[in-house]
XYZ file of N, CA and C in Angstrom:
693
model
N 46.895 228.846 142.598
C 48.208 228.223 142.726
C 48.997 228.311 141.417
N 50.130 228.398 141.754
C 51.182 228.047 140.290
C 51.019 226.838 139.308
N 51.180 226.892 138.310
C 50.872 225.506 137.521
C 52.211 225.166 136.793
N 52.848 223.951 137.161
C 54.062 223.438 136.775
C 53.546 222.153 136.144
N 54.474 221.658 135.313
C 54.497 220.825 134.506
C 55.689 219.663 134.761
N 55.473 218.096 135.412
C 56.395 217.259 135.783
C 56.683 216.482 134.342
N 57.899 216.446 133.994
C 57.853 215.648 132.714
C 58.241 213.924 133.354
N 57.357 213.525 133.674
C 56.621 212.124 133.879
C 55.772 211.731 132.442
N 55.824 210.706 132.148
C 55.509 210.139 130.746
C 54.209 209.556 131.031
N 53.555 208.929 132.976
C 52.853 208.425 133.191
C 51.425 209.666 133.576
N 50.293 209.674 132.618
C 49.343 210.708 132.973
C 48.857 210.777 134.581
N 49.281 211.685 134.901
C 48.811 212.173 136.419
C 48.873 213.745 137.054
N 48.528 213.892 137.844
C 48.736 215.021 138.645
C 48.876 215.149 140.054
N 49.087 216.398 140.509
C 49.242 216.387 142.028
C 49.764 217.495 142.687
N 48.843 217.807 143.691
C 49.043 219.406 144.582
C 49.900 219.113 145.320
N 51.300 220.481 145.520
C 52.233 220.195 147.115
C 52.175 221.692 147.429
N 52.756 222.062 148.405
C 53.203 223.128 148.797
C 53.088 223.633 150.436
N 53.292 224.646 150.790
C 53.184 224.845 152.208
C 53.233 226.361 152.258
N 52.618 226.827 153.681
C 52.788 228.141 153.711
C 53.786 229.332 153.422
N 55.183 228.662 153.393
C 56.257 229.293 153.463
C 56.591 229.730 151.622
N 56.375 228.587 151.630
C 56.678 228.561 149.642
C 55.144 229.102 148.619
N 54.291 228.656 149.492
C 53.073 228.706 148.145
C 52.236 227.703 147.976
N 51.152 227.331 147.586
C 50.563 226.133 146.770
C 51.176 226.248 144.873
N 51.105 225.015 145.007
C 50.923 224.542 143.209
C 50.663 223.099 142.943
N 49.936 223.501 141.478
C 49.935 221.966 141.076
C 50.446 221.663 139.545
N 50.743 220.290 140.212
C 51.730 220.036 138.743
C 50.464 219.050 137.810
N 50.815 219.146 136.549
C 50.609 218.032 135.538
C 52.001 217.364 134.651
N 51.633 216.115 134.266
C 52.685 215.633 134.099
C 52.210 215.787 131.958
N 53.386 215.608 131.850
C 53.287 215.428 130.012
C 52.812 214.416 129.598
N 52.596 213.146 130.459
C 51.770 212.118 129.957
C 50.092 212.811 129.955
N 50.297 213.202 131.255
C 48.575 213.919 130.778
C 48.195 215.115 129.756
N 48.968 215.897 129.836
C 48.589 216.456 128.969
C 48.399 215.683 127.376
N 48.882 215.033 127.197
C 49.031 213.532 125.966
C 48.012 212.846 125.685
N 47.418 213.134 126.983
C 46.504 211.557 126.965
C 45.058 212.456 126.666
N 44.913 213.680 127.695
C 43.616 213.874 128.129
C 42.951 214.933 127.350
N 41.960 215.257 126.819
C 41.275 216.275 126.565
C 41.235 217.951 126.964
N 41.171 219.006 126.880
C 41.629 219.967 127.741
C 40.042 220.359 128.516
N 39.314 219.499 128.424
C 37.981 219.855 129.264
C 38.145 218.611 130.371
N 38.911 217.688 130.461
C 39.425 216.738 131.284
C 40.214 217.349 131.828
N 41.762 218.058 131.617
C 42.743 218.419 132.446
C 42.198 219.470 133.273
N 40.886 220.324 132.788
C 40.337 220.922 133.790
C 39.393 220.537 134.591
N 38.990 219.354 134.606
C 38.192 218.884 135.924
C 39.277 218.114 136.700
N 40.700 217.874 136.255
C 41.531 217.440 136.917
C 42.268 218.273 137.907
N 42.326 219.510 136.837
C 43.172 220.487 137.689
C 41.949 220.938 138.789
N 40.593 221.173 139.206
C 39.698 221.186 139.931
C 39.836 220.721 141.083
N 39.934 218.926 140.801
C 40.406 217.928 141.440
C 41.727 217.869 142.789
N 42.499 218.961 141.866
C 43.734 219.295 142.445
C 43.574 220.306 143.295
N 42.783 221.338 142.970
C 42.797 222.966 143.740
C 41.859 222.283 144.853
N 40.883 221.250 144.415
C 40.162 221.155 146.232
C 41.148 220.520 146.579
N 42.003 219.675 146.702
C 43.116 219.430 147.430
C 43.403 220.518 148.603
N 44.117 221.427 147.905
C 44.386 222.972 148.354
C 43.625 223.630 149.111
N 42.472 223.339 148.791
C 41.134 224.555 149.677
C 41.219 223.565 150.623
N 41.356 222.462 150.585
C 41.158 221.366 151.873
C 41.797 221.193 152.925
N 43.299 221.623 152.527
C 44.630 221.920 153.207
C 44.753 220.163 153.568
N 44.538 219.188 152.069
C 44.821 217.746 152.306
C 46.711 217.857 152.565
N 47.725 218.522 151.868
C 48.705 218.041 151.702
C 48.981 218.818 153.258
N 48.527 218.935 153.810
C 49.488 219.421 155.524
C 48.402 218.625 156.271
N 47.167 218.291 156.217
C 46.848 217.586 156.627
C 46.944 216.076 156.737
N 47.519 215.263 155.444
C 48.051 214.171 155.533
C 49.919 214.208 156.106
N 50.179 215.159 156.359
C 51.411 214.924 156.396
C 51.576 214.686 157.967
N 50.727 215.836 158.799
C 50.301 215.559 159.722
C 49.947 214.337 160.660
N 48.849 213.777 159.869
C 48.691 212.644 160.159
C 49.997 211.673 160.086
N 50.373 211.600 158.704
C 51.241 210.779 158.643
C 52.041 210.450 159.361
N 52.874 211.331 160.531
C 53.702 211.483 161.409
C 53.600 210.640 162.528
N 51.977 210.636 162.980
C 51.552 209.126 164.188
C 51.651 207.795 164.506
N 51.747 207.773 162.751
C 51.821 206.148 163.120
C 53.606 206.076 162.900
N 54.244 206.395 162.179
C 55.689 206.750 162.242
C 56.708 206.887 163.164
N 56.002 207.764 164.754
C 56.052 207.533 166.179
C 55.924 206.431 166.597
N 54.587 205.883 166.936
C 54.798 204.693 167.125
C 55.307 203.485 166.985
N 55.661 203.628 165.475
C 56.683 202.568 164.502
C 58.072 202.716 165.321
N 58.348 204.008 165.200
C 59.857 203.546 165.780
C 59.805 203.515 167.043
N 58.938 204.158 167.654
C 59.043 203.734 169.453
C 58.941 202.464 170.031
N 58.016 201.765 169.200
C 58.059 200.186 169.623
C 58.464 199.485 169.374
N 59.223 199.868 167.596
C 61.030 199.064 166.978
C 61.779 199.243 168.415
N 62.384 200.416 168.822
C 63.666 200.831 170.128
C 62.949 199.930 170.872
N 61.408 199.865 171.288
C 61.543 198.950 172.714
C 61.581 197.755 172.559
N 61.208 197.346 171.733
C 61.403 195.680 170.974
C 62.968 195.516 171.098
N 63.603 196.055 170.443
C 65.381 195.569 170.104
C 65.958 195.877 171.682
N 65.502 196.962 173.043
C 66.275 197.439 173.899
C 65.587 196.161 174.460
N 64.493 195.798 174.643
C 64.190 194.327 175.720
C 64.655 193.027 175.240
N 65.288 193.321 174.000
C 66.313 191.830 173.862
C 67.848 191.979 174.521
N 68.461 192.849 174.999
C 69.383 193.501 175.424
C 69.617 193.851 176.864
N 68.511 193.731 177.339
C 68.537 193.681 178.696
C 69.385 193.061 179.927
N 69.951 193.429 181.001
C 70.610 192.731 181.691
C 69.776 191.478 182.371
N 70.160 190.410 183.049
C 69.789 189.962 183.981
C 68.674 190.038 184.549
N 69.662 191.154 185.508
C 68.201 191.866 186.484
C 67.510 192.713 186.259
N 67.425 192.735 184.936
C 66.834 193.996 184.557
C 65.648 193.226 183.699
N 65.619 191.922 183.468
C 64.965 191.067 182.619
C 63.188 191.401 183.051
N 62.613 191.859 184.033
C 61.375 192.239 184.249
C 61.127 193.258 183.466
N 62.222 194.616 183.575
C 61.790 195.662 183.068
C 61.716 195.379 181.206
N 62.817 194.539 181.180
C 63.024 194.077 179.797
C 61.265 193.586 179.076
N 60.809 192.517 180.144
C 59.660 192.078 179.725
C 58.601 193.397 179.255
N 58.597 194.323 180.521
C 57.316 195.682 180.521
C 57.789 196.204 178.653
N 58.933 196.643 178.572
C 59.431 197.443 177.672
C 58.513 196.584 176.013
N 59.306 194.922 176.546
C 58.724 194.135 174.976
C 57.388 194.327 174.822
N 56.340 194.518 176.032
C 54.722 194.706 175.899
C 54.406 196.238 175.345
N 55.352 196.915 175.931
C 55.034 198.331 175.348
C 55.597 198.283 174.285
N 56.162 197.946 173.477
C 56.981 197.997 171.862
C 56.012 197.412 170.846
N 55.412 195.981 171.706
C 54.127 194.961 170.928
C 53.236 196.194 170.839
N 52.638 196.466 171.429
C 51.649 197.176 171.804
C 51.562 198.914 170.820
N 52.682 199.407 170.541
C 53.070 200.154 170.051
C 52.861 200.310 168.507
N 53.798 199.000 168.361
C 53.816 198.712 166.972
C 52.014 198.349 166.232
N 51.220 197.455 167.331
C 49.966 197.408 166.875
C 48.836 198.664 166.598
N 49.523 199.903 167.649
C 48.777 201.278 167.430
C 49.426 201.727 165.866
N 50.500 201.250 165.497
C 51.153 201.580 164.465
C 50.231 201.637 163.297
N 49.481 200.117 163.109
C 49.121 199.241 161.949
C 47.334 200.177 162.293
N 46.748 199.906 163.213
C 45.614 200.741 163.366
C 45.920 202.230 162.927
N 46.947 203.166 163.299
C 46.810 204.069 162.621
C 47.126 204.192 160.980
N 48.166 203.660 160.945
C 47.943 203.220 159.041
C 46.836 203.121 158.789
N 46.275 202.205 158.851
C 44.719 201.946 158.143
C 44.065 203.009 157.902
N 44.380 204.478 159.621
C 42.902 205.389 159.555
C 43.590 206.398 158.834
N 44.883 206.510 158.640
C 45.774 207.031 157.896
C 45.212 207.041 156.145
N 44.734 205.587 155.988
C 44.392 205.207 154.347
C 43.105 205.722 153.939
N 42.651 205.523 155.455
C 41.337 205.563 155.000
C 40.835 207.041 154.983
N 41.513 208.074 155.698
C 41.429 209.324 155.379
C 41.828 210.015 154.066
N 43.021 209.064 153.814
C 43.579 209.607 152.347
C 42.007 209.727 151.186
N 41.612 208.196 151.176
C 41.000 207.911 150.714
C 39.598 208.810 150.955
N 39.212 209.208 151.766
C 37.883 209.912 151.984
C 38.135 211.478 151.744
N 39.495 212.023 151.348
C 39.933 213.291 150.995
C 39.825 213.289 149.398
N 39.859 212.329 149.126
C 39.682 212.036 147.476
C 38.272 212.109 147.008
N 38.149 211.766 147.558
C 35.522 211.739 147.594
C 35.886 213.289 147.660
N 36.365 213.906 148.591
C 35.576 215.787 148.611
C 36.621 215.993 147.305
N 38.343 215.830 147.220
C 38.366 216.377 145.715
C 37.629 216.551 144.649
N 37.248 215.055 144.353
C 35.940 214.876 143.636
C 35.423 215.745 143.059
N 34.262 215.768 144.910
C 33.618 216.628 144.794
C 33.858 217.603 144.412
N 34.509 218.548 144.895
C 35.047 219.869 144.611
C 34.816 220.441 143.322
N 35.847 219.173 142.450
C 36.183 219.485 141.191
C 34.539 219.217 140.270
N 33.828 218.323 140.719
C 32.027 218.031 140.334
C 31.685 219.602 140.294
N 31.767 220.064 141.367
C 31.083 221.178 141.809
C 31.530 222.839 140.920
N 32.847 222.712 141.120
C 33.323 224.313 140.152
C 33.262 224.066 138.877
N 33.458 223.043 138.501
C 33.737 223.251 137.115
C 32.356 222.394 136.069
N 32.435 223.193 135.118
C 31.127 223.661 134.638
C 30.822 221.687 134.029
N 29.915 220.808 134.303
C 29.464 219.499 133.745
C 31.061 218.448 134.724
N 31.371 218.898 135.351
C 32.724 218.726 135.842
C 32.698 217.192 136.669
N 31.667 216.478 136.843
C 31.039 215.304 136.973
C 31.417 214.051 135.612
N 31.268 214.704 134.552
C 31.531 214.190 133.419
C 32.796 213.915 133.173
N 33.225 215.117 133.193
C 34.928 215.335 132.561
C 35.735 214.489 133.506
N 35.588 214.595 134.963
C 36.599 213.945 135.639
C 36.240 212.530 135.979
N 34.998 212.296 135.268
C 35.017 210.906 134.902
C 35.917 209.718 133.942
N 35.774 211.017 132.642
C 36.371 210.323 131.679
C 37.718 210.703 131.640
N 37.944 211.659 132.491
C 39.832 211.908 132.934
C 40.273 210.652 133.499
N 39.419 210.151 134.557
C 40.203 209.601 134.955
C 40.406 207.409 135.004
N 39.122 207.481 133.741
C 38.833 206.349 133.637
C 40.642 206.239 132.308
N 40.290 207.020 131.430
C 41.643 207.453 130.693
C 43.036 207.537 131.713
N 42.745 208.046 132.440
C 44.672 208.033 133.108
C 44.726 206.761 133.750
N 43.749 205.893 134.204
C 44.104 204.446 134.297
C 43.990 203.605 133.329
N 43.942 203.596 132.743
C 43.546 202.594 130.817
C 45.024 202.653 130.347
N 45.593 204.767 130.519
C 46.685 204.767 129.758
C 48.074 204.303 130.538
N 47.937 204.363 131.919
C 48.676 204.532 132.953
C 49.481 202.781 132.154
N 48.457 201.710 132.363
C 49.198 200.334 132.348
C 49.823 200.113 131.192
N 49.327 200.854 130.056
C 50.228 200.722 128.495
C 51.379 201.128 128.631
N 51.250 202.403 129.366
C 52.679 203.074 129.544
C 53.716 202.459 130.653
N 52.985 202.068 131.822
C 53.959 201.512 132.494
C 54.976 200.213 131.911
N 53.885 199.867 131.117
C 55.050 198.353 130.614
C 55.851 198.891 129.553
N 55.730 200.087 129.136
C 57.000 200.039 128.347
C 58.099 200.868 128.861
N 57.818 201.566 130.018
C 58.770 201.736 130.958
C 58.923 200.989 132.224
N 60.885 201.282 132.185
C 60.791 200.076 133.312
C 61.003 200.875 134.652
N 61.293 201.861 134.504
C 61.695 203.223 135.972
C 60.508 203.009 136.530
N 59.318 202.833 136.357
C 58.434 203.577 136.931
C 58.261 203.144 138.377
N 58.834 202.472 138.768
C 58.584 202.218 140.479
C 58.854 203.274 141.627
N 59.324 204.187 141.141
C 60.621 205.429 141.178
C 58.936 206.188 142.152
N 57.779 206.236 141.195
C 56.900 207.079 141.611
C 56.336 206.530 143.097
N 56.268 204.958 142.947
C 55.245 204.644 144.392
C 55.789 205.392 145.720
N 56.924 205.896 145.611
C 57.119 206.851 146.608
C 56.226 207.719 147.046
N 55.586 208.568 145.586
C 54.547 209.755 146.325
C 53.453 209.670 145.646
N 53.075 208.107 145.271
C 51.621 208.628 144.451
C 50.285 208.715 145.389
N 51.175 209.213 147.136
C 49.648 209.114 148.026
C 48.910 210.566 147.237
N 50.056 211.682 146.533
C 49.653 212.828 145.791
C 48.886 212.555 144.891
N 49.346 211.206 143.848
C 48.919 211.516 142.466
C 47.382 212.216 142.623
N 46.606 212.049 141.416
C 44.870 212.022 141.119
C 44.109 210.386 141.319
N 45.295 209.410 140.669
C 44.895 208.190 140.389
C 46.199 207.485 141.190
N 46.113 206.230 141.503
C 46.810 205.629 142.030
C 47.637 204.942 140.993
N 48.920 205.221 140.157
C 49.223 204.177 139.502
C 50.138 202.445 139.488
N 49.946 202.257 140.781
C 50.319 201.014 141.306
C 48.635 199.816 140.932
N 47.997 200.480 141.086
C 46.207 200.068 141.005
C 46.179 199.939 139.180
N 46.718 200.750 138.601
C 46.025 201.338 137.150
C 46.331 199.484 136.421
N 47.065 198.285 136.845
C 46.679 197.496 136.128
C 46.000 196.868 135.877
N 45.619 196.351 137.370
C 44.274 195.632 137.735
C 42.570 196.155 137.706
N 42.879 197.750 137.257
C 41.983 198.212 136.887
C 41.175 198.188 135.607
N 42.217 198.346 135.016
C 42.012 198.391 133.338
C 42.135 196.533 132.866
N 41.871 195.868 133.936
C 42.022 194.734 133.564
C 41.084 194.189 132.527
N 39.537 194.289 133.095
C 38.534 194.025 132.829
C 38.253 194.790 131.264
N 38.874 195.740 131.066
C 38.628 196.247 129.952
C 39.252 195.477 128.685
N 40.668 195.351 128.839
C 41.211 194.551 128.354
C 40.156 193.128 127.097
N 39.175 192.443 127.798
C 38.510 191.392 127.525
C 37.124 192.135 127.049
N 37.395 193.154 126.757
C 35.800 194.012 126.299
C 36.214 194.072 124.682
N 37.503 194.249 124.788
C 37.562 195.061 122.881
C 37.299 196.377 122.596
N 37.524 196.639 121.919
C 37.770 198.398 121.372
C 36.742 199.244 122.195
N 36.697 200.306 122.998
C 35.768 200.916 123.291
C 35.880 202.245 122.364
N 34.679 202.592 121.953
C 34.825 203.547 120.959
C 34.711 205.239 121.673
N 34.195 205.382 122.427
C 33.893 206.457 122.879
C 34.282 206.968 124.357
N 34.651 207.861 125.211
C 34.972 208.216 126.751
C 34.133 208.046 127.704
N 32.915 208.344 126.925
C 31.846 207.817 127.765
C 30.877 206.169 127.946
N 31.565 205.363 126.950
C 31.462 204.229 126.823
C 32.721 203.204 127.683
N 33.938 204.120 128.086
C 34.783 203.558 128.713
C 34.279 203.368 129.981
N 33.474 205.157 130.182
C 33.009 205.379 131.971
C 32.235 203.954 132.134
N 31.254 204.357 131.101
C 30.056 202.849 131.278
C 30.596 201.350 131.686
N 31.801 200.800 130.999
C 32.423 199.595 130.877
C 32.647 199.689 132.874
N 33.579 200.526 133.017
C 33.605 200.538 134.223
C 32.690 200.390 135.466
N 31.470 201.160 134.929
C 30.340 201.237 136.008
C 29.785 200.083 135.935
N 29.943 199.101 135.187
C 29.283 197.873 135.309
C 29.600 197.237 135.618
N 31.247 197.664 136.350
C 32.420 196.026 137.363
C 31.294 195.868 138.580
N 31.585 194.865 139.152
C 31.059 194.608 140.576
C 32.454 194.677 141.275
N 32.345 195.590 142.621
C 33.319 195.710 143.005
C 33.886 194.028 143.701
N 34.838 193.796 143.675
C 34.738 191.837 144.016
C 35.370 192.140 146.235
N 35.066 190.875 147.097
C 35.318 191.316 148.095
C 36.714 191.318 148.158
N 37.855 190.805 147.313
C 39.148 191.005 147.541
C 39.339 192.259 146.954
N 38.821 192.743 146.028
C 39.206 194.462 145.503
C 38.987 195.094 147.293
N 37.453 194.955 148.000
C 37.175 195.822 148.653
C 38.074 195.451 149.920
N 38.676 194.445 150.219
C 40.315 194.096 151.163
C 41.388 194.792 150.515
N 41.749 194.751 149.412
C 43.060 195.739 148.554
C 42.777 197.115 148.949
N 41.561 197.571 149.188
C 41.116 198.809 148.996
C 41.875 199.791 150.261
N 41.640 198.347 151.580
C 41.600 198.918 152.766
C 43.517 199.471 152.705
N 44.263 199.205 152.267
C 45.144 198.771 151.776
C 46.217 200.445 150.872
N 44.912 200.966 150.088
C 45.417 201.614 148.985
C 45.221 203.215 149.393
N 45.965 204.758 149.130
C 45.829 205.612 149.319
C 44.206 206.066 148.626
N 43.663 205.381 147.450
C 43.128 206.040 146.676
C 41.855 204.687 147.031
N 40.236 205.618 146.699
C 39.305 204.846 146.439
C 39.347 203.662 145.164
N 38.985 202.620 145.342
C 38.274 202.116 143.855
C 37.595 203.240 143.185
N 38.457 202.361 142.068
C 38.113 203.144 140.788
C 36.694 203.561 140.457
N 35.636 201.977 140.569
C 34.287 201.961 140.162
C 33.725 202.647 141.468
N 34.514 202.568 142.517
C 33.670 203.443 143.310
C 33.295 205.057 143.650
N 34.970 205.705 142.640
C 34.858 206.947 142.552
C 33.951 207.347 141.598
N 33.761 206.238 140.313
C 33.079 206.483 139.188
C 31.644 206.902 140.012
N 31.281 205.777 140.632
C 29.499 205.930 141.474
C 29.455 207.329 141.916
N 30.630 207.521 142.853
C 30.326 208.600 143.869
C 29.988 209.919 142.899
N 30.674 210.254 141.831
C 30.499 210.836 140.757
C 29.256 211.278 139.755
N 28.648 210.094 139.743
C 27.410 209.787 138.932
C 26.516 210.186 140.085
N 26.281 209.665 140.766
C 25.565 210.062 141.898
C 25.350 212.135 141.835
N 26.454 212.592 141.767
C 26.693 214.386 141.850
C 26.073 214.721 140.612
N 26.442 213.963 139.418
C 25.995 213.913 138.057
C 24.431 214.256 138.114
């Protein structure tokens, strides 16, 4: 794929493209800033299984179902308040099919998340797999692009601009505060692989694993495991 460069200040990345145009993946100038160049290549890894996966036409795909249903059961909801008279039966059928609609809505979201989320485990993988100790590197890539993600966000105030498309990013940076929370109360970590460690020793808590259901991207400590585990 092509390799472009987003000048975003917040370290991340992310594959788009389609048959007509091409694949590529971008990095942003915060990462290149932040990360090591044996990191940006288990990132960029990260990114190309994207690509071999055909995640970005496959989520888009998906995405489209529950979107149907959203607005089909908005129109029948608002047309059965509107109803005539005598038409007030059909009015009723229409409000059950709109309820009903809208609830296939919220079920497909979820399997919607939860696919996002289980496309991120084979990136992972992917990137574990080609690239040479690549278990390591995109460990400490990406324990780093959430550590740096929350410094940077507070001193910019745009950044909301991104939650539009970070179902792309590598890392989720809506997540990157509450992540790096715990670190925060540790004190200086001296080393990348002492950061991974800090991390591997959260317990995931049961409201993280409710947020989770919630988020495009795995927990953090849980991508770390899945990782170590390939390690």
């Amino acid at each position: 794929p092509q390799i472009k460069i987003a000048n975003i200040p917040i370290p991340n990345a992310f594959a788009y493209g389609s048959p007509l145009t091409g694949n590529r993946v971008a990095v942003t100038t915060g990462l290149l800033n932040t990360l090591d160049m044996e990191e940006i290549e288990a990132v960029i890894g990260h990114e190309i299984g994207h690509l071999k996966h055909r995640d970005v036409q496959t989520m888009m795909f998906v995405s489209l179902l529950p979107a149907i249903f959203y607005y089909v059961g908005y129109s029948l909801m608002w047309s059965s308040m509107y109803t005539r008279r005598d038409e007030r039966r059909n009015g009723g059928l229409m409000a059950l099919i709109g309820i009903a609609s809208i609830a296939f809505y919220w079920i497909l979201t979820l399997f919607t998340l939860y696919l996002s989320r289980l496309r991120e485990y084979y990136a992972d993988r992917h990137s574990a797999t080609v690239v040479d100790d690549g278990a390591r590197k995109l460990s400490e890539g990406l324990v780093k692009i959430v550590h740096s993600t929350t410094r940077i966000s507070r001193r910019y105030s745009n950044m909301g601009g991104l939650s539009s498309f970070k179902a792309l990013f590598i890392s989720d940076p809506d997540s990157a505060e509450k992540d790096s929370l715990m670190l925060s109360r540790t004190g200086m970590i001296r080393s990348d692989s002492e950061l991974v460690a800090e991390y591997l020793r959260r317990k995931v808590t049961l409201i993280e694993q409710i947020t989770e259901l919630f988020s495009t991207h795995p927990n953090i400590v849980k991508r770390l495991r899945a990782l170590q585990e390939i390690q």
